[in-house]
Every structure is written in structure tokens, then in C-alpha cells.
mmCIF file of C-alpha atoms and ligand atoms in Angstrom:
data_model
loop_
_atom_site.group_PDB
_atom_site.id
_atom_site.type_symbol
_atom_site.label_atom_id
_atom_site.label_comp_id
_atom_site.label_asym_id
_atom_site.label_seq_id
_atom_site.Cartn_x
_atom_site.Cartn_y
_atom_site.Cartn_z
ATOM 1 C CA MET A 1 0.009 0.004 -0.003
ATOM 2 C CA SER A 2 1.149 3.546 -0.625
ATOM 3 C CA GLU A 3 2.704 5.356 2.279
ATOM 4 C CA SER A 4 0.162 8.204 2.400
ATOM 5 C CA ARG A 5 -3.068 6.149 2.147
ATOM 6 C CA MET A 6 -4.498 3.221 3.965
ATOM 7 C CA SER A 7 -5.470 0.352 1.689
ATOM 8 C CA ASP A 8 -8.408 -0.884 3.706
ATOM 9 C CA LYS A 9 -11.378 0.548 5.502
ATOM 10 C CA ALA A 10 -9.746 0.950 8.977
ATOM 11 C CA VAL A 11 -10.959 4.068 10.772
ATOM 12 C CA LEU A 12 -7.644 4.320 12.592
ATOM 13 C CA SER A 13 -4.253 2.708 12.328
ATOM 14 C CA CYS A 14 -0.736 3.396 13.406
ATOM 15 C CA ARG A 15 2.589 1.832 12.519
ATOM 16 C CA ASN A 16 5.826 1.750 14.486
ATOM 17 C CA LEU A 17 4.516 4.514 16.722
ATOM 18 C CA GLY A 18 7.033 5.815 19.247
ATOM 19 C CA LYS A 19 7.205 8.704 21.630
ATOM 20 C CA SER A 20 9.967 9.881 23.869
ATOM 21 C CA TYR A 21 10.253 13.032 25.874
ATOM 22 C CA ASP A 22 13.706 14.555 25.663
ATOM 23 C CA GLU A 23 13.316 17.694 27.729
ATOM 24 C CA GLY A 24 14.660 17.664 31.237
ATOM 25 C CA PRO A 25 17.640 15.783 32.615
ATOM 26 C CA GLU A 26 16.805 12.365 31.145
ATOM 27 C CA SER A 27 15.064 11.092 27.997
ATOM 28 C CA VAL A 28 11.832 9.149 28.756
ATOM 29 C CA GLN A 29 10.736 6.574 26.194
ATOM 30 C CA VAL A 30 6.953 6.260 26.709
ATOM 31 C CA LEU A 31 5.873 4.352 23.558
ATOM 32 C CA ALA A 32 7.960 2.203 21.264
ATOM 33 C CA ASN A 33 7.183 0.487 17.965
ATOM 34 C CA LEU A 34 3.482 0.365 18.727
ATOM 35 C CA GLN A 35 0.919 -0.996 16.220
ATOM 36 C CA LEU A 36 -2.861 -0.653 16.305
ATOM 37 C CA GLU A 37 -5.742 -0.886 13.847
ATOM 38 C CA LEU A 38 -9.425 -0.205 14.419
ATOM 39 C CA GLN A 39 -12.241 -1.214 12.102
ATOM 40 C CA PRO A 40 -15.617 0.613 11.743
ATOM 41 C CA GLY A 41 -17.934 -0.130 14.647
ATOM 42 C CA GLU A 42 -15.209 -1.744 16.739
ATOM 43 C CA ARG A 43 -15.029 -0.978 20.477
ATOM 44 C CA VAL A 44 -11.548 -1.290 22.013
ATOM 45 C CA ALA A 45 -10.419 -0.588 25.562
ATOM 46 C CA ILE A 46 -6.879 0.338 26.516
ATOM 47 C CA VAL A 47 -5.883 -0.372 30.096
ATOM 48 C CA GLY A 48 -2.524 0.046 31.872
ATOM 49 C CA SER A 49 -1.061 1.452 35.058
ATOM 50 C CA SER A 50 -0.881 5.115 35.787
ATOM 51 C CA GLY A 51 2.024 6.645 33.819
ATOM 52 C CA SER A 52 2.161 3.840 31.310
ATOM 53 C CA GLY A 53 1.464 6.241 28.430
ATOM 54 C CA LYS A 54 -2.253 5.842 27.758
ATOM 55 C CA SER A 55 -3.052 9.601 27.420
ATOM 56 C CA THR A 56 0.139 10.073 25.420
ATOM 57 C CA LEU A 57 -1.029 7.404 23.035
ATOM 58 C CA LEU A 58 -4.507 8.857 22.608
ATOM 59 C CA ASN A 59 -3.057 12.315 22.006
ATOM 60 C CA LEU A 60 -0.859 10.941 19.235
ATOM 61 C CA LEU A 61 -3.662 8.930 17.625
ATOM 62 C CA GLY A 62 -5.939 11.959 17.739
ATOM 63 C CA GLY A 63 -3.366 14.264 16.183
ATOM 64 C CA LEU A 64 -3.023 16.459 19.292
ATOM 65 C CA ASP A 65 0.606 15.583 19.622
ATOM 66 C CA THR A 66 3.390 14.546 17.211
ATOM 67 C CA PRO A 67 5.081 11.101 17.443
ATOM 68 C CA THR A 68 8.853 10.710 17.664
ATOM 69 C CA THR A 69 8.668 7.835 15.207
ATOM 70 C CA GLY A 70 6.003 6.144 13.089
ATOM 71 C CA SER A 71 2.777 7.264 11.514
ATOM 72 C CA VAL A 72 -0.946 7.554 12.227
ATOM 73 C CA TRP A 73 -3.757 7.207 9.694
ATOM 74 C CA LEU A 74 -7.135 8.674 10.676
ATOM 75 C CA ALA A 75 -10.124 8.038 8.302
ATOM 76 C CA GLY A 76 -7.642 7.081 5.624
ATOM 77 C CA GLU A 77 -5.494 10.186 5.901
ATOM 78 C CA GLN A 78 -1.878 10.176 7.194
ATOM 79 C CA LEU A 79 -1.848 12.829 9.903
ATOM 80 C CA SER A 80 1.775 13.848 9.335
ATOM 81 C CA ALA A 81 1.112 14.495 5.636
ATOM 82 C CA LEU A 82 -1.525 17.182 6.460
ATOM 83 C CA GLY A 83 -0.985 20.781 7.315
ATOM 84 C CA GLU A 84 -2.317 22.221 10.579
ATOM 85 C CA ARG A 85 -5.607 23.480 9.070
ATOM 86 C CA ALA A 86 -6.405 20.258 7.118
ATOM 87 C CA ARG A 87 -5.638 18.244 10.270
ATOM 88 C CA GLY A 88 -8.065 20.379 12.247
ATOM 89 C CA LEU A 89 -10.810 19.935 9.664
ATOM 90 C CA LEU A 90 -10.256 16.214 9.501
ATOM 91 C CA ARG A 91 -10.449 15.939 13.305
ATOM 92 C CA ASN A 92 -13.634 17.985 13.468
ATOM 93 C CA ARG A 93 -15.205 15.768 10.796
ATOM 94 C CA ALA A 94 -13.994 12.304 11.593
ATOM 95 C CA LEU A 95 -13.106 12.201 15.297
ATOM 96 C CA GLY A 96 -14.801 12.833 18.618
ATOM 97 C CA PHE A 97 -12.355 13.281 21.507
ATOM 98 C CA VAL A 98 -13.071 13.199 25.261
ATOM 99 C CA TYR A 99 -10.096 14.409 27.239
ATOM 100 C CA GLN A 100 -9.062 13.002 30.576
ATOM 101 C CA PHE A 101 -9.747 16.489 31.965
ATOM 102 C CA HIS A 102 -12.871 17.596 30.112
ATOM 103 C CA HIS A 103 -11.703 20.807 28.353
ATOM 104 C CA LEU A 104 -15.132 22.405 28.132
ATOM 105 C CA LEU A 105 -15.351 26.052 27.245
ATOM 106 C CA ALA A 106 -15.939 27.792 30.544
ATOM 107 C CA GLU A 107 -17.922 30.798 29.272
ATOM 108 C CA PHE A 108 -20.460 28.756 27.324
ATOM 109 C CA THR A 109 -23.379 26.678 28.549
ATOM 110 C CA ALA A 110 -23.629 22.899 28.295
ATOM 111 C CA LEU A 111 -25.866 23.192 25.231
ATOM 112 C CA GLU A 112 -23.522 25.691 23.540
ATOM 113 C CA ASN A 113 -20.464 23.490 24.265
ATOM 114 C CA VAL A 114 -22.175 20.541 22.593
ATOM 115 C CA CYS A 115 -23.324 22.701 19.613
ATOM 116 C CA MET A 116 -19.787 23.963 18.962
ATOM 117 C CA PRO A 117 -18.442 21.142 16.680
ATOM 118 C CA LEU A 118 -21.623 21.408 14.548
ATOM 119 C CA LEU A 119 -21.310 25.183 14.245
ATOM 120 C CA ILE A 120 -17.708 24.858 13.233
ATOM 121 C CA GLY A 121 -18.853 22.399 10.561
ATOM 122 C CA ARG A 122 -21.452 25.010 9.426
ATOM 123 C CA THR A 123 -24.579 23.112 10.531
ATOM 124 C CA PRO A 124 -27.522 25.647 10.740
ATOM 125 C CA ILE A 125 -28.129 26.777 14.341
ATOM 126 C CA PRO A 126 -31.603 25.331 14.828
ATOM 127 C CA GLU A 127 -30.506 21.872 13.697
ATOM 128 C CA ALA A 128 -27.348 22.118 15.855
ATOM 129 C CA ARG A 129 -29.432 23.009 18.929
ATOM 130 C CA GLU A 130 -31.871 20.175 18.285
ATOM 131 C CA ARG A 131 -29.127 17.561 17.933
ATOM 132 C CA ALA A 132 -27.137 18.829 20.903
ATOM 133 C CA GLU A 133 -30.244 18.911 23.092
ATOM 134 C CA ALA A 134 -31.210 15.362 22.112
ATOM 135 C CA LEU A 135 -27.756 14.054 23.000
ATOM 136 C CA LEU A 136 -27.630 15.919 26.290
ATOM 137 C CA LYS A 137 -30.983 14.366 27.187
ATOM 138 C CA ARG A 138 -29.606 11.001 26.196
ATOM 139 C CA VAL A 139 -26.740 11.330 28.686
ATOM 140 C CA GLY A 140 -29.173 12.455 31.421
ATOM 141 C CA LEU A 141 -28.556 16.177 31.286
ATOM 142 C CA GLY A 142 -31.862 17.467 29.859
ATOM 143 C CA HIS A 143 -32.212 19.577 33.034
ATOM 144 C CA ARG A 144 -28.820 21.169 32.798
ATOM 145 C CA LEU A 145 -28.775 22.681 29.263
ATOM 146 C CA SER A 146 -28.112 26.260 30.316
ATOM 147 C CA HIS A 147 -25.579 25.569 33.078
ATOM 148 C CA LYS A 148 -21.959 26.577 32.563
ATOM 149 C CA PRO A 149 -19.141 24.077 33.322
ATOM 150 C CA ALA A 150 -18.439 25.699 36.696
ATOM 151 C CA GLU A 151 -22.080 25.083 37.678
ATOM 152 C CA LEU A 152 -21.911 21.354 36.838
ATOM 153 C CA SER A 153 -20.560 18.395 38.877
ATOM 154 C CA GLY A 154 -17.458 16.519 37.662
ATOM 155 C CA GLY A 155 -19.552 13.716 36.275
ATOM 156 C CA GLU A 156 -21.965 16.116 34.600
ATOM 157 C CA ARG A 157 -19.066 17.902 32.883
ATOM 158 C CA GLN A 158 -17.752 14.522 31.720
ATOM 159 C CA ARG A 159 -21.120 13.720 30.195
ATOM 160 C CA VAL A 160 -21.271 17.109 28.434
ATOM 161 C CA ALA A 161 -17.806 16.291 26.974
ATOM 162 C CA ILE A 162 -19.126 12.951 25.798
ATOM 163 C CA ALA A 163 -22.161 14.495 24.129
ATOM 164 C CA ARG A 164 -19.872 17.060 22.445
ATOM 165 C CA ALA A 165 -17.640 14.231 21.098
ATOM 166 C CA LEU A 166 -20.634 12.412 19.613
ATOM 167 C CA VAL A 167 -22.627 15.305 18.192
ATOM 168 C CA ASN A 168 -20.883 15.365 14.806
ATOM 169 C CA ARG A 169 -21.576 11.626 14.393
ATOM 170 C CA PRO A 170 -17.885 10.865 13.769
ATOM 171 C CA GLY A 171 -16.691 7.553 12.570
ATOM 172 C CA LEU A 172 -14.379 7.239 15.590
ATOM 173 C CA VAL A 173 -14.536 8.463 19.165
ATOM 174 C CA MET A 174 -11.609 8.371 21.597
ATOM 175 C CA LEU A 175 -12.317 8.724 25.256
ATOM 176 C CA ASP A 176 -9.745 9.128 28.041
ATOM 177 C CA GLU A 177 -11.262 7.838 31.334
ATOM 178 C CA PRO A 178 -14.879 8.723 30.380
ATOM 179 C CA THR A 179 -16.493 7.045 33.407
ATOM 180 C CA GLY A 180 -13.924 8.078 36.011
ATOM 181 C CA ASN A 181 -16.390 10.362 37.824
ATOM 182 C CA LEU A 182 -19.603 8.480 37.153
ATOM 183 C CA ASP A 183 -21.662 6.238 39.388
ATOM 184 C CA HIS A 184 -22.395 2.720 38.224
ATOM 185 C CA HIS A 185 -25.822 3.477 36.805
ATOM 186 C CA THR A 186 -24.711 6.538 34.825
ATOM 187 C CA ALA A 187 -21.587 4.687 33.574
ATOM 188 C CA GLN A 188 -23.833 1.903 32.414
ATOM 189 C CA GLY A 189 -25.892 4.382 30.392
ATOM 190 C CA ILE A 190 -22.724 5.622 28.638
ATOM 191 C CA GLN A 191 -21.742 2.020 27.825
ATOM 192 C CA GLU A 192 -25.129 1.359 26.351
ATOM 193 C CA LEU A 193 -24.888 4.505 24.212
ATOM 194 C CA MET A 194 -21.516 3.309 22.863
ATOM 195 C CA ARG A 195 -22.920 -0.153 22.090
ATOM 196 C CA GLU A 196 -25.943 1.335 20.312
ATOM 197 C CA LEU A 197 -23.865 3.729 18.169
ATOM 198 C CA SER A 198 -21.350 1.064 17.251
ATOM 199 C CA SER A 199 -24.004 -1.291 15.974
ATOM 200 C CA ALA A 200 -26.485 1.258 14.489
ATOM 201 C CA SER A 201 -24.003 3.728 13.023
ATOM 202 C CA GLN A 202 -20.726 1.714 12.868
ATOM 203 C CA THR A 203 -19.128 4.264 15.200
ATOM 204 C CA ALA A 204 -15.765 2.924 16.473
ATOM 205 C CA PHE A 205 -14.703 3.618 20.072
ATOM 206 C CA LEU A 206 -11.231 3.672 21.600
ATOM 207 C CA VAL A 207 -11.515 4.024 25.344
ATOM 208 C CA VAL A 208 -8.772 4.430 27.918
ATOM 209 C CA THR A 209 -10.007 3.278 31.283
ATOM 210 C CA HIS A 210 -9.234 2.020 34.722
ATOM 211 C CA ASP A 211 -12.849 0.744 34.917
ATOM 212 C CA LEU A 212 -12.582 -2.981 34.366
ATOM 213 C CA ASN A 213 -16.362 -3.256 34.210
ATOM 214 C CA LEU A 214 -16.310 -0.873 31.211
ATOM 215 C CA ALA A 215 -13.297 -2.623 29.617
ATOM 216 C CA ARG A 216 -14.930 -6.012 29.834
ATOM 217 C CA GLN A 217 -17.881 -4.814 27.754
ATOM 218 C CA MET A 218 -15.727 -3.783 24.811
ATOM 219 C CA ASP A 219 -14.962 -6.028 21.799
ATOM 220 C CA ARG A 220 -11.197 -6.092 22.622
ATOM 221 C CA VAL A 221 -9.044 -5.143 25.576
ATOM 222 C CA LEU A 222 -5.426 -4.114 25.062
ATOM 223 C CA LYS A 223 -2.951 -3.433 27.844
ATOM 224 C CA LEU A 224 -0.275 -0.806 27.453
ATOM 225 C CA GLU A 225 2.927 -2.183 28.985
ATOM 226 C CA ASP A 226 6.551 -1.188 28.458
ATOM 227 C CA GLY A 227 5.509 1.028 25.520
ATOM 228 C CA HIS A 228 3.630 -1.692 23.635
ATOM 229 C CA LEU A 229 0.007 -2.862 23.403
ATOM 230 C CA VAL A 230 -0.665 -6.481 24.257
ATOM 231 C CA ALA A 231 -4.005 -8.258 23.908
ATOM 232 C CA ILE A 232 -5.553 -9.510 27.113
HETATM 233 N N1 ATP B 1 5.488 16.691 28.463
HETATM 234 C C1 ATP B 1 6.042 15.662 29.056
HETATM 235 N N2 ATP B 1 7.416 15.746 29.333
HETATM 236 C C2 ATP B 1 8.050 14.679 29.945
HETATM 237 N N3 ATP B 1 7.385 13.528 30.345
HETATM 238 C C3 ATP B 1 6.084 13.428 30.082
HETATM 239 C C4 ATP B 1 5.339 14.494 29.448
HETATM 240 N N4 ATP B 1 4.039 14.080 29.334
HETATM 241 C C5 ATP B 1 3.970 12.891 29.903
HETATM 242 N N5 ATP B 1 5.219 12.475 30.342
HETATM 243 C C6 ATP B 1 5.535 11.168 30.984
HETATM 244 O O1 ATP B 1 5.016 10.149 30.158
HETATM 245 C C7 ATP B 1 4.502 9.093 30.959
HETATM 246 C C8 ATP B 1 3.098 8.710 30.465
HETATM 247 O O2 ATP B 1 2.180 9.739 30.742
HETATM 248 P P1 ATP B 1 0.612 9.559 30.374
HETATM 249 O O3 ATP B 1 -0.068 10.845 30.815
HETATM 250 O O4 ATP B 1 0.517 9.203 28.979
HETATM 251 O O5 ATP B 1 0.225 8.347 31.334
HETATM 252 P P2 ATP B 1 -1.216 7.659 31.544
HETATM 253 O O6 ATP B 1 -1.014 6.212 31.272
HETATM 254 O O7 ATP B 1 -2.215 8.374 30.807
HETATM 255 O O8 ATP B 1 -1.414 7.785 33.115
HETATM 256 P P3 ATP B 1 -2.799 8.035 34.000
HETATM 257 O O9 ATP B 1 -3.429 6.625 34.094
HETATM 258 O O10 ATP B 1 -2.272 8.440 35.380
HETATM 259 O O11 ATP B 1 -3.611 9.039 33.314
HETATM 260 C C9 ATP B 1 4.505 9.545 32.374
HETATM 261 O O12 ATP B 1 5.557 8.931 33.098
HETATM 262 C C10 ATP B 1 4.780 11.019 32.344
HETATM 263 O O13 ATP B 1 5.563 11.500 33.356
HETATM 264 MG MG1 MG B 2 -3.903 9.509 31.449
#
């Protein structure tokens, strides 16, 4: 296959991915020669101890950070071959991302935060509002539409971030500890939503988690260990 294109229908793949941090007194090799491929509709969990490099990996796969070695293909496009602007457009179109620390816009309401990716993609405002509201209701926040992030609990902020990641109906959603602040019942609702979207819309999910209950319900579980992913 050509270097700049993926030959198959994978929504995400990476080859020989490596990351080391060279600032500071010593070089830290976090990831080395890592391979991963996700097909449409696949749900994959990544587990691993604190500091093993899970967030680093997600940031590389999502194009938020640059690898030291290797390449990432997202929706068929090689990230390193794209300029800053093209990469941003691709991410807005093809990827939903839930950060470990939610990154909501503080001055906007829950509803406005969820509308944002749609408005960036030029969806008309009434349609954006309708879709954002439906998703917020789906994650149990129909009564918190006009609250700003500071007026929401940790778990509520997390659910706003999840709704925001889903609103553009991307082919792939990456979530970093999405259920960390959620009670069992609410976490279960998020799991059901993922299952539903993966079978109904072929949305793929890549989830970093310490929640073994969540990991167990995915199609595959991979452990990040010594810079590599191993199947468990
Ligand atoms: N900018 C940086 N400079 C130097 N080292 C870094 C930097 N960012 C992360 N690291 C190191 O890389 C390692 C992996 O960090 P990362 O945040 O990916 O871990 P994690 O698996 O997500 O952990 P957690 O489960 O606690 O969220 C850590 O040891 C961390 O100290
Ligand atoms: Mg992390």
C-alpha cells in the first residue's frame, strides 16, 4: 500500500509509533514501535497502570501531539502528511475526543459547548441546537442545558464532553477515562450508548479506562505495557 493512504477501511491505524520526551535531565521513552488498527464499529479498551502512556497514546492517535517515530492514519489520511488546518478539519469531521480532563469552554453553557463542533462544521443553528439537546438528554442532562461548566458536577461535565464528542456523528470516538467520575448506573448508560452507536451507526470507540467493568464490555481489551500494546 502507498505510504500516504491506507489500503483498507480501517478508521484508525498506526505503525511503529514511538514517543520519547527529551526535555529535562533524562530522556523518557513512553511508547515504542506500537501498532494498532481499528475497524468501523469496533469498540476497543486500553488499560494500563498510571504513567504507562495511555493519554500520550491517545493524544498521538488523535493528532493532538506529534510522534517521535512512526505514522498515524485517521479516516484514511496520514496525519503527518496534512498541514495544521487540514488536520483540524479532519479531526472535526472524523473524530470525537473526550479528554481525561474535560476541556469544556468555561464561558459557554452545556448546550452551547455541545453545539460547537456542529457550528464549526457550518450546521444551521436550529439543527445544531436540536441535535445537541437530544444528546444531552440522552446522557441524562436534559435539566442542565443552560448551566456553565463551573455550575456542573465533575460527572456532569464529563457527560457534556461525551455529548460534544458524539454530536458530529464521527466515525471514531476516543475517550480518556470517560467514566472516572460516574456512578455505576450513569456509567452503564454511557456504555449502552456506545454499544448502540457502534451497531447502529458503525461508530468505532477507543476507550482508555481503569474501569474494568467498562473494559470487559468492549470487543477487545489491550494493555499498554513497556511502551507496547498487548491483547488480554
Ligand atoms: N510533556 C512531558 N514531558 C516529559 N514527560 C512526560 C510528558 N508528558 C507525559 N510524560 C511522561 O510520560 C509518561 C506517560 O504519561 P501519560 O499521561 O501518557 O500516562 P497515563 O497512562 O495516561 O497515566 P494516568 O493513568 O495516570 O492518566 C509519564 O511517566 C509522564 O511522566
Ligand atoms: Mg492519562
